[in-house]
PDB file of C-alpha atoms in Angstrom:
ATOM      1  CA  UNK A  51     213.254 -46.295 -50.936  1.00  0.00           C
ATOM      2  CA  UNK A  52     211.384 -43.641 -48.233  1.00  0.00           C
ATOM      3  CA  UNK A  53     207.472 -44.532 -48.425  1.00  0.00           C
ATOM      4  CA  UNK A  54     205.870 -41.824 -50.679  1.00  0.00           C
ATOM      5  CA  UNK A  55     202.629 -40.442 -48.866  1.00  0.00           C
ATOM      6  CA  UNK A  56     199.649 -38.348 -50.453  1.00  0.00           C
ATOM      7  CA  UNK A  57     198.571 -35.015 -48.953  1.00  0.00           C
ATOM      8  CA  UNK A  58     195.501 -36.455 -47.774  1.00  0.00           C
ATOM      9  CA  UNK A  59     197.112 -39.482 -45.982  1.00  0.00           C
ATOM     10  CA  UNK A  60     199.546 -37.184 -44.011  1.00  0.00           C
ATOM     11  CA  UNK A  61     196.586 -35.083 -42.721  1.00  0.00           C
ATOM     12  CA  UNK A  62     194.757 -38.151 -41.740  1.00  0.00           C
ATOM     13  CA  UNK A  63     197.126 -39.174 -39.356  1.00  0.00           C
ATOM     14  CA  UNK A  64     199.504 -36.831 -38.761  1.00  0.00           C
ATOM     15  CA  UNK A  65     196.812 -33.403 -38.242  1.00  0.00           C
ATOM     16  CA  UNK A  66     194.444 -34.777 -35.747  1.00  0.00           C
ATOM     17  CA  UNK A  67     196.412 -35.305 -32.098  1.00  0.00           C
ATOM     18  CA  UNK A  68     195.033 -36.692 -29.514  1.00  0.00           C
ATOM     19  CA  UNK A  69     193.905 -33.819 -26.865  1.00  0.00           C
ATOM     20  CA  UNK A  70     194.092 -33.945 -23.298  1.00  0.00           C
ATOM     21  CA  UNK A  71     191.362 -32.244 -21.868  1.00  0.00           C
ATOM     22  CA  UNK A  72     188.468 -34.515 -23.353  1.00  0.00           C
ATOM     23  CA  UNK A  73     188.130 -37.117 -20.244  1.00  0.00           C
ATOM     24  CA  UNK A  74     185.332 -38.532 -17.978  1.00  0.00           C
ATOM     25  CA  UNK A  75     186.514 -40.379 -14.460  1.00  0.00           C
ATOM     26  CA  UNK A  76     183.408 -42.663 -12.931  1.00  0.00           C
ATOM     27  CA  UNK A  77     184.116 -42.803  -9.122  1.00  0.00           C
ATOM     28  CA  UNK A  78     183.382 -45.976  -7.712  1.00  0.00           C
ATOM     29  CA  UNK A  79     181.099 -46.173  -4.175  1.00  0.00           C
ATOM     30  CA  UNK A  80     181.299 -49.023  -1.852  1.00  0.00           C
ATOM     31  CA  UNK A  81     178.379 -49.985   0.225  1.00  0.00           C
ATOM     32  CA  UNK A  82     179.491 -48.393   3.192  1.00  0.00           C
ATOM     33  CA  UNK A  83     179.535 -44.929   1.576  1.00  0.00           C
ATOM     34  CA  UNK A  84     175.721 -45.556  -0.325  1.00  0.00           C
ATOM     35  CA  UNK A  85     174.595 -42.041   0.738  1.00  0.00           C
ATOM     36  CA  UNK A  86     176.716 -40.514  -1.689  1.00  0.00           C
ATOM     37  CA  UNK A  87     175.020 -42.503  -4.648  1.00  0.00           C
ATOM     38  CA  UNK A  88     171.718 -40.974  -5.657  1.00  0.00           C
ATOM     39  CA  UNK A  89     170.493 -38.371  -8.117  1.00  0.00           C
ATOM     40  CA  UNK A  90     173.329 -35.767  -8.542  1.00  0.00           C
ATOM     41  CA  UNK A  91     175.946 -36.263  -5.898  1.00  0.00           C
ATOM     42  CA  UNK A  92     177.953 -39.261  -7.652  1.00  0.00           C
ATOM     43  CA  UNK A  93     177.667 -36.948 -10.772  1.00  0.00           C
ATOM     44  CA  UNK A  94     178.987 -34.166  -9.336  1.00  0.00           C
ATOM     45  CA  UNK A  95     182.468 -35.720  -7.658  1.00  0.00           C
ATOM     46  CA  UNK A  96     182.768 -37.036 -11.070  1.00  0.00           C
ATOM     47  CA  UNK A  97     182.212 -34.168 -12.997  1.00  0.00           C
ATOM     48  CA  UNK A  98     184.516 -32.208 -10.762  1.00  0.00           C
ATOM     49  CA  UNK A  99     187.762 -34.070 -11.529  1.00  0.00           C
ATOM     50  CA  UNK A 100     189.802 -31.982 -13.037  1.00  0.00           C
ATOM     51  CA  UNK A 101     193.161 -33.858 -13.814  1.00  0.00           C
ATOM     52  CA  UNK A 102     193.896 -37.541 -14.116  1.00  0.00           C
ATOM     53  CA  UNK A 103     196.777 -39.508 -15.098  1.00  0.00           C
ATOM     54  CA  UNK A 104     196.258 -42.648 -17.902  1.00  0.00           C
ATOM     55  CA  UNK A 105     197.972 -46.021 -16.452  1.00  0.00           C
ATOM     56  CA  UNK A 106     201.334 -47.190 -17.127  1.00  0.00           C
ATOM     57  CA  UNK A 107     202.403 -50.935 -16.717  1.00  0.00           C
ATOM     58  CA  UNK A 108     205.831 -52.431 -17.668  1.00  0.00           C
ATOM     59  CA  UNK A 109     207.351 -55.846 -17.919  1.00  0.00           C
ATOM     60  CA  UNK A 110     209.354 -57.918 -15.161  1.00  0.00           C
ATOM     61  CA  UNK A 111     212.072 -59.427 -16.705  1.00  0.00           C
ATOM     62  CA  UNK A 112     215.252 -61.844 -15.838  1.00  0.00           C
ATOM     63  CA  UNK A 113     218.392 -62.633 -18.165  1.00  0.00           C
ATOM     64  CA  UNK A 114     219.217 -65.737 -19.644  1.00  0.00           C
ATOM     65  CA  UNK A 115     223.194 -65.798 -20.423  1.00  0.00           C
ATOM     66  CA  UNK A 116     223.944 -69.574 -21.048  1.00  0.00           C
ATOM     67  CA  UNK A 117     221.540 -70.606 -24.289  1.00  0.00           C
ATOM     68  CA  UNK A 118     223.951 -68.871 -26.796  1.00  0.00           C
ATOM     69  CA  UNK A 119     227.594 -68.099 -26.610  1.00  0.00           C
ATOM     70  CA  UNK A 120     227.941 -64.433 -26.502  1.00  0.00           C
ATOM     71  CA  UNK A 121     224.320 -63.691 -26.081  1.00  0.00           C
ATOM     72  CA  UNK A 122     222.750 -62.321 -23.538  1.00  0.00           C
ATOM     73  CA  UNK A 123     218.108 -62.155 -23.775  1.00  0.00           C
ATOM     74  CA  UNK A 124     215.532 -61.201 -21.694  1.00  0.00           C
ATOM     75  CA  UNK A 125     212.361 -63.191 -21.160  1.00  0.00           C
ATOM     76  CA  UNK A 126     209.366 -61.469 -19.554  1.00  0.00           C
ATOM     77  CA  UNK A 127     207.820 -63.418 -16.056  1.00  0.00           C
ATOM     78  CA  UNK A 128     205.372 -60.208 -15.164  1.00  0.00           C
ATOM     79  CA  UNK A 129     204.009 -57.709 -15.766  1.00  0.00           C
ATOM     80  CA  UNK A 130     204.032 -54.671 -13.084  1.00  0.00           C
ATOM     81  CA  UNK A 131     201.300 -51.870 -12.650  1.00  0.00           C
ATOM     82  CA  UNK A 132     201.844 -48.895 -11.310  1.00  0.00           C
ATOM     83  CA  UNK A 133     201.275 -48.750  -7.637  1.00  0.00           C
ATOM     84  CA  UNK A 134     198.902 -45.870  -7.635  1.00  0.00           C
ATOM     85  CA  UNK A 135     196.307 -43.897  -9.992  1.00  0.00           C
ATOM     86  CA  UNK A 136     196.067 -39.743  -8.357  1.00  0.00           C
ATOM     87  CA  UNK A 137     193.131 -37.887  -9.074  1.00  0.00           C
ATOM     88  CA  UNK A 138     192.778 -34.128  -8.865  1.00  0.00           C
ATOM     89  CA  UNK A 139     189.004 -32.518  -8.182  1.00  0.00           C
ATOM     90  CA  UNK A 140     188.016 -29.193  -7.918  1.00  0.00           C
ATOM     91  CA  UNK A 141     186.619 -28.347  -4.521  1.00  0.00           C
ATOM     92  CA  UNK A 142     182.939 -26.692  -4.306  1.00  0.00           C
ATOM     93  CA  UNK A 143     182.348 -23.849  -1.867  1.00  0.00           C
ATOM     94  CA  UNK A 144     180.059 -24.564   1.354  1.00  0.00           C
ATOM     95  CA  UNK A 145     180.071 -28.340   0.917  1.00  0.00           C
ATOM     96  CA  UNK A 146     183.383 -29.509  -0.043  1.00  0.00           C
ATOM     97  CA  UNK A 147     181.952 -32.787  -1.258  1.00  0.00           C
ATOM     98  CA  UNK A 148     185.267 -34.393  -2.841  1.00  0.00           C
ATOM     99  CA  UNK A 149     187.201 -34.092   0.496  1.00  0.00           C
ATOM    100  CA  UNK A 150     184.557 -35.068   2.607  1.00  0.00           C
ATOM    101  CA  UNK A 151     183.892 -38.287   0.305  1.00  0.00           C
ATOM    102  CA  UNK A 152     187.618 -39.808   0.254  1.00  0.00           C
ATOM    103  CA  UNK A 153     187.799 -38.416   4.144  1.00  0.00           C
ATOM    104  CA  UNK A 154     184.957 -40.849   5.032  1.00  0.00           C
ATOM    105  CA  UNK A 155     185.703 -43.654   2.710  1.00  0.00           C
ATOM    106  CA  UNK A 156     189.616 -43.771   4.540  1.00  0.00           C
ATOM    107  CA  UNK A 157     187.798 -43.083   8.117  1.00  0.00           C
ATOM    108  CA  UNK A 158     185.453 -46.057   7.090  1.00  0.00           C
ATOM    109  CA  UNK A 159     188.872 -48.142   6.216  1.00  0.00           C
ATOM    110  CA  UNK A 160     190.659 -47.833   9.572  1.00  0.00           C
ATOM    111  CA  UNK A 161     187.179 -47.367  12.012  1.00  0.00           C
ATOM    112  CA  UNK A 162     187.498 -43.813  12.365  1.00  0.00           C
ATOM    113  CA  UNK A 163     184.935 -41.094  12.704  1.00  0.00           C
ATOM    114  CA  UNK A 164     181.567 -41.066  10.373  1.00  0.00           C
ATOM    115  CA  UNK A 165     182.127 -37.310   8.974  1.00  0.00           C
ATOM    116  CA  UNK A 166     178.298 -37.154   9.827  1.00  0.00           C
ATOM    117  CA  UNK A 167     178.026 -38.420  13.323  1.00  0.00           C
ATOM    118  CA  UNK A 168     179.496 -36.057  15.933  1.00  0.00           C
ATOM    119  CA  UNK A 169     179.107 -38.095  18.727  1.00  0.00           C
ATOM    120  CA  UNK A 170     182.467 -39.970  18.117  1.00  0.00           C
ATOM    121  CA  UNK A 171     184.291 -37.050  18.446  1.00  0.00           C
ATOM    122  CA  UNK A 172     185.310 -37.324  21.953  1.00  0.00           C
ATOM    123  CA  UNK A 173     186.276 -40.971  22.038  1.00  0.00           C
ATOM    124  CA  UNK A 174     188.561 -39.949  18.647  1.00  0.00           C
ATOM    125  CA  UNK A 175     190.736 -37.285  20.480  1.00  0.00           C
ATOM    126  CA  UNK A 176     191.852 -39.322  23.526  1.00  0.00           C
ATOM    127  CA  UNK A 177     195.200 -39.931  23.861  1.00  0.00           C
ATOM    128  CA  UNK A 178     195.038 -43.865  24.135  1.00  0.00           C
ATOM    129  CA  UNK A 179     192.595 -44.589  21.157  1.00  0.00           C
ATOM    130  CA  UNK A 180     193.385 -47.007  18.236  1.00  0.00           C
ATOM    131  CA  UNK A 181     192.080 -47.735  14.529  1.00  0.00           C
ATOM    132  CA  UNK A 182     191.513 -51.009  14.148  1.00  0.00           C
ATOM    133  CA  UNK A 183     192.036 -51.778  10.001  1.00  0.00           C
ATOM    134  CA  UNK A 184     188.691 -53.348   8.889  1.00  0.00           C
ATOM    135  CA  UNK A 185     188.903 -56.459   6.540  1.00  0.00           C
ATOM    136  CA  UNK A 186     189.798 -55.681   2.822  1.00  0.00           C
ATOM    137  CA  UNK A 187     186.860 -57.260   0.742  1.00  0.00           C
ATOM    138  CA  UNK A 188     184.734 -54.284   3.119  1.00  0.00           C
ATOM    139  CA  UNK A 189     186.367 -51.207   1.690  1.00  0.00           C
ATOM    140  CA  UNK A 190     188.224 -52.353  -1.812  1.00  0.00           C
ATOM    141  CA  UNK A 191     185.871 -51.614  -4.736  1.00  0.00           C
ATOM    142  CA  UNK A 192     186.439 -54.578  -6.944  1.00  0.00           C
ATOM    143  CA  UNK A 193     185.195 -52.449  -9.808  1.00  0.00           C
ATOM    144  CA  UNK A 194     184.153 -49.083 -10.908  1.00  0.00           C
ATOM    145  CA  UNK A 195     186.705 -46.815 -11.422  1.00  0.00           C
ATOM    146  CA  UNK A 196     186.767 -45.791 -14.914  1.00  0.00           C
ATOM    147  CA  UNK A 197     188.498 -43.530 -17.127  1.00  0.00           C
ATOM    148  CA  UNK A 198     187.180 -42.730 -20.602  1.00  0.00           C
ATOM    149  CA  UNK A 199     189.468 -40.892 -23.077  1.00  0.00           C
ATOM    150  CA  UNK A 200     187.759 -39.505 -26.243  1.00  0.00           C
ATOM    151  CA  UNK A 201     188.051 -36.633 -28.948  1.00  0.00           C
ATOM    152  CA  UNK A 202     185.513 -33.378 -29.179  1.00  0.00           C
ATOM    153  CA  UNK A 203     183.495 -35.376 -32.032  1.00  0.00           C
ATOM    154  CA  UNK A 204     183.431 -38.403 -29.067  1.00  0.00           C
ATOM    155  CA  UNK A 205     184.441 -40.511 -31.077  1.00  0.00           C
ATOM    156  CA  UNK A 206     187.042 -43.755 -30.776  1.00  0.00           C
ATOM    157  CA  UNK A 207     186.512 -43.881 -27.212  1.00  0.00           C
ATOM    158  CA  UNK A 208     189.038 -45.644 -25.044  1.00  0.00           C
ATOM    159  CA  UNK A 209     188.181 -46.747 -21.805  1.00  0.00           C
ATOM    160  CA  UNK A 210     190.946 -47.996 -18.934  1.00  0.00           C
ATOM    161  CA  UNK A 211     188.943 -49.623 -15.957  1.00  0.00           C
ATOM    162  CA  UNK A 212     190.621 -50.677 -12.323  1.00  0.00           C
ATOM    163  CA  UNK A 213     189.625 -53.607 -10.401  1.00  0.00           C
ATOM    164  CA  UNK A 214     190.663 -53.618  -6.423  1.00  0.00           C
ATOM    165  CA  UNK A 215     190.309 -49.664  -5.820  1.00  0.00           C
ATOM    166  CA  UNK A 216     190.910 -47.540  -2.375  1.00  0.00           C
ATOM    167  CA  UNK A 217     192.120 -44.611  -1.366  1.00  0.00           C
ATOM    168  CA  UNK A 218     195.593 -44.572  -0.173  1.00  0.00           C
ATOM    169  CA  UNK A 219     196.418 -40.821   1.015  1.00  0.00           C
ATOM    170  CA  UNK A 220     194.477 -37.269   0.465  1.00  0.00           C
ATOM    171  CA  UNK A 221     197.165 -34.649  -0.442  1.00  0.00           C
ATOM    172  CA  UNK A 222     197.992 -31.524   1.963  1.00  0.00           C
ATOM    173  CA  UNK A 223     195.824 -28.394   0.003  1.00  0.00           C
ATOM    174  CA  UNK A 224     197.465 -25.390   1.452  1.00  0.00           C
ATOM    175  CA  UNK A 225     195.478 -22.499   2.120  1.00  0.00           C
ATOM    176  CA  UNK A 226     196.723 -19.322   2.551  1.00  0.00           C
ATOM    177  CA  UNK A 227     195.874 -15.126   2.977  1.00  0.00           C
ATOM    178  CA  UNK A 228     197.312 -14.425  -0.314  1.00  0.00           C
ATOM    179  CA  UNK A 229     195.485 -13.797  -3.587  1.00  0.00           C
ATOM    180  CA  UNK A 230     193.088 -16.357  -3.506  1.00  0.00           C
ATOM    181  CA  UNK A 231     192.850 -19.571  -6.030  1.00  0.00           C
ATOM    182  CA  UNK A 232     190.954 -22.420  -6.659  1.00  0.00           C
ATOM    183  CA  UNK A 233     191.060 -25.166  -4.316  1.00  0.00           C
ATOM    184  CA  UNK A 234     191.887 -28.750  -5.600  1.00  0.00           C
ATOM    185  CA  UNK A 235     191.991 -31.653  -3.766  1.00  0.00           C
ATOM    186  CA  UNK A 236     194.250 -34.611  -5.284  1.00  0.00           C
ATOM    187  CA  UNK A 237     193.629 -38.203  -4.361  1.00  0.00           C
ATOM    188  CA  UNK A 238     195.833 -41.024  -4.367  1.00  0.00           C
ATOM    189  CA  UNK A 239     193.885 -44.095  -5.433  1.00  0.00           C
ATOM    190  CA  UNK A 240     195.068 -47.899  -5.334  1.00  0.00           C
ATOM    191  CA  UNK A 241     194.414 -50.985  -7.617  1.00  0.00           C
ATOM    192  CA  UNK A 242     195.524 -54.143  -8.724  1.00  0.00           C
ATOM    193  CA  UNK A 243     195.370 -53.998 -12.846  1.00  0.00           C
ATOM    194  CA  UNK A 244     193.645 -52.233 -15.319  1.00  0.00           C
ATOM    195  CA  UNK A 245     192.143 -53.404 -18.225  1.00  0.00           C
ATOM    196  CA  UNK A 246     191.836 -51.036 -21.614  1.00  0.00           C
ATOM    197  CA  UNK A 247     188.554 -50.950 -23.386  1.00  0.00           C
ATOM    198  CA  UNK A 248     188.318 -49.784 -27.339  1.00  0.00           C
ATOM    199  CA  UNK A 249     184.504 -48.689 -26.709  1.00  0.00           C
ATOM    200  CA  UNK A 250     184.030 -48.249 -30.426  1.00  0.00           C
ATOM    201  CA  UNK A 251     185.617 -46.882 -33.691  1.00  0.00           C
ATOM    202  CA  UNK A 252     184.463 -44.766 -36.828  1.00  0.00           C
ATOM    203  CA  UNK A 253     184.724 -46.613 -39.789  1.00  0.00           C
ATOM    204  CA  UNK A 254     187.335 -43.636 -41.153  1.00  0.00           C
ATOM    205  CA  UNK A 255     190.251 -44.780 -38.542  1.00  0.00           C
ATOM    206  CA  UNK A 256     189.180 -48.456 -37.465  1.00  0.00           C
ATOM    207  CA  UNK A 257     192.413 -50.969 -38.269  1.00  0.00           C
TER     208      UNK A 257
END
């Protein structure tokens, strides 16, 4: 027989979805980039972010033909993250912090230019110069990254957070003479696993 279901109980979980523009991304900042922690600038990259994707993981498996006649199971060995997490942040006129913060932190990676010292420019443009990769434990931010998902009440917050983070590749932003837009800067992040966080939950939907 079907389950029979009051009123109430179909409004309690079927009437409140989940929304998806109640978010908060925390950015992490390695030692090498310090000047961009301080009152207000680590806020602000944060608080422009304007689209981020939840993680996604699935399991590894191999088939096992030979325990059953006939049958045919999978057994899990791993489990796979995705390779990437991309961030999208809204760009602020003049100073263009998000771009010039994952510019510097992938210039910092392969020995590239400071964005704030001019005097490497030269050297950069000649024809025979080469980036020399520093060593990993120097750029990776082991932890940090955070993303929070919660409701307009803020409540039953769920929190996924990265360990092993870098950037991997700032997206083209095409500009153009047309009617003008806002400009967003996406950023392609990498990390090793995540881990999900239940931060805390209302008595009215705790299980």
């Amino acid at each position: 027989m079907p389950s029979v279901r009051s009123v109430s109980n179909i409004k309690a979980n079927l009437l409140r979805p989940a929304t998806t523009s109640h978010f908060e991304v925390e950015i992490p900042i390695i030692n090498a980039l310090s000047k961009w922690r301080g009152i207000g600038k680590q806020d602000k990259i944060e608080l422009m972010c304007s689209e981020a994707s939840l993680p996604g993981s699935n399991l590894a498996t191999f088939e096992i033909n030979n325990d059953r006649t006939g049958v045919t199971e999978k057994h899990v060995h791993r489990r796979i993250f995705d390779d990437r997490i991309d961030l999208t942040f809204y760009v602020d006129a003049g100073l263009y912090q998000p771009i010039k913060f994952f510019e510097q932190w992938i210039s910092y990676i392969t020995n590239g230019r400071n964005i704030s010292d001019r005097d490497q420019d030269t050297q950069l443009m000649q024809s025979n110069y080469d980036y020399r990769i520093k060593y990993p434990d120097s750029y990776i931010a082991d932890q940090g990254l955070k993303i929070t998902k919660f409701e307009k009440d803020h409540q039953n917050l769920m929190q996924y957070e990265f360990t092993r983070v870098f950037p991997l590749a700032i997206n083209s932003m095409p500009v153009s003479y047309d009617t003008s837009s806002l400009l967003k800067c996406t950023v392609s992040l990498s990390y090793v696993r995540y881990i999900v966080k239940n931060i805390y939950r209302t008595a009215a939907y705790s299980q």
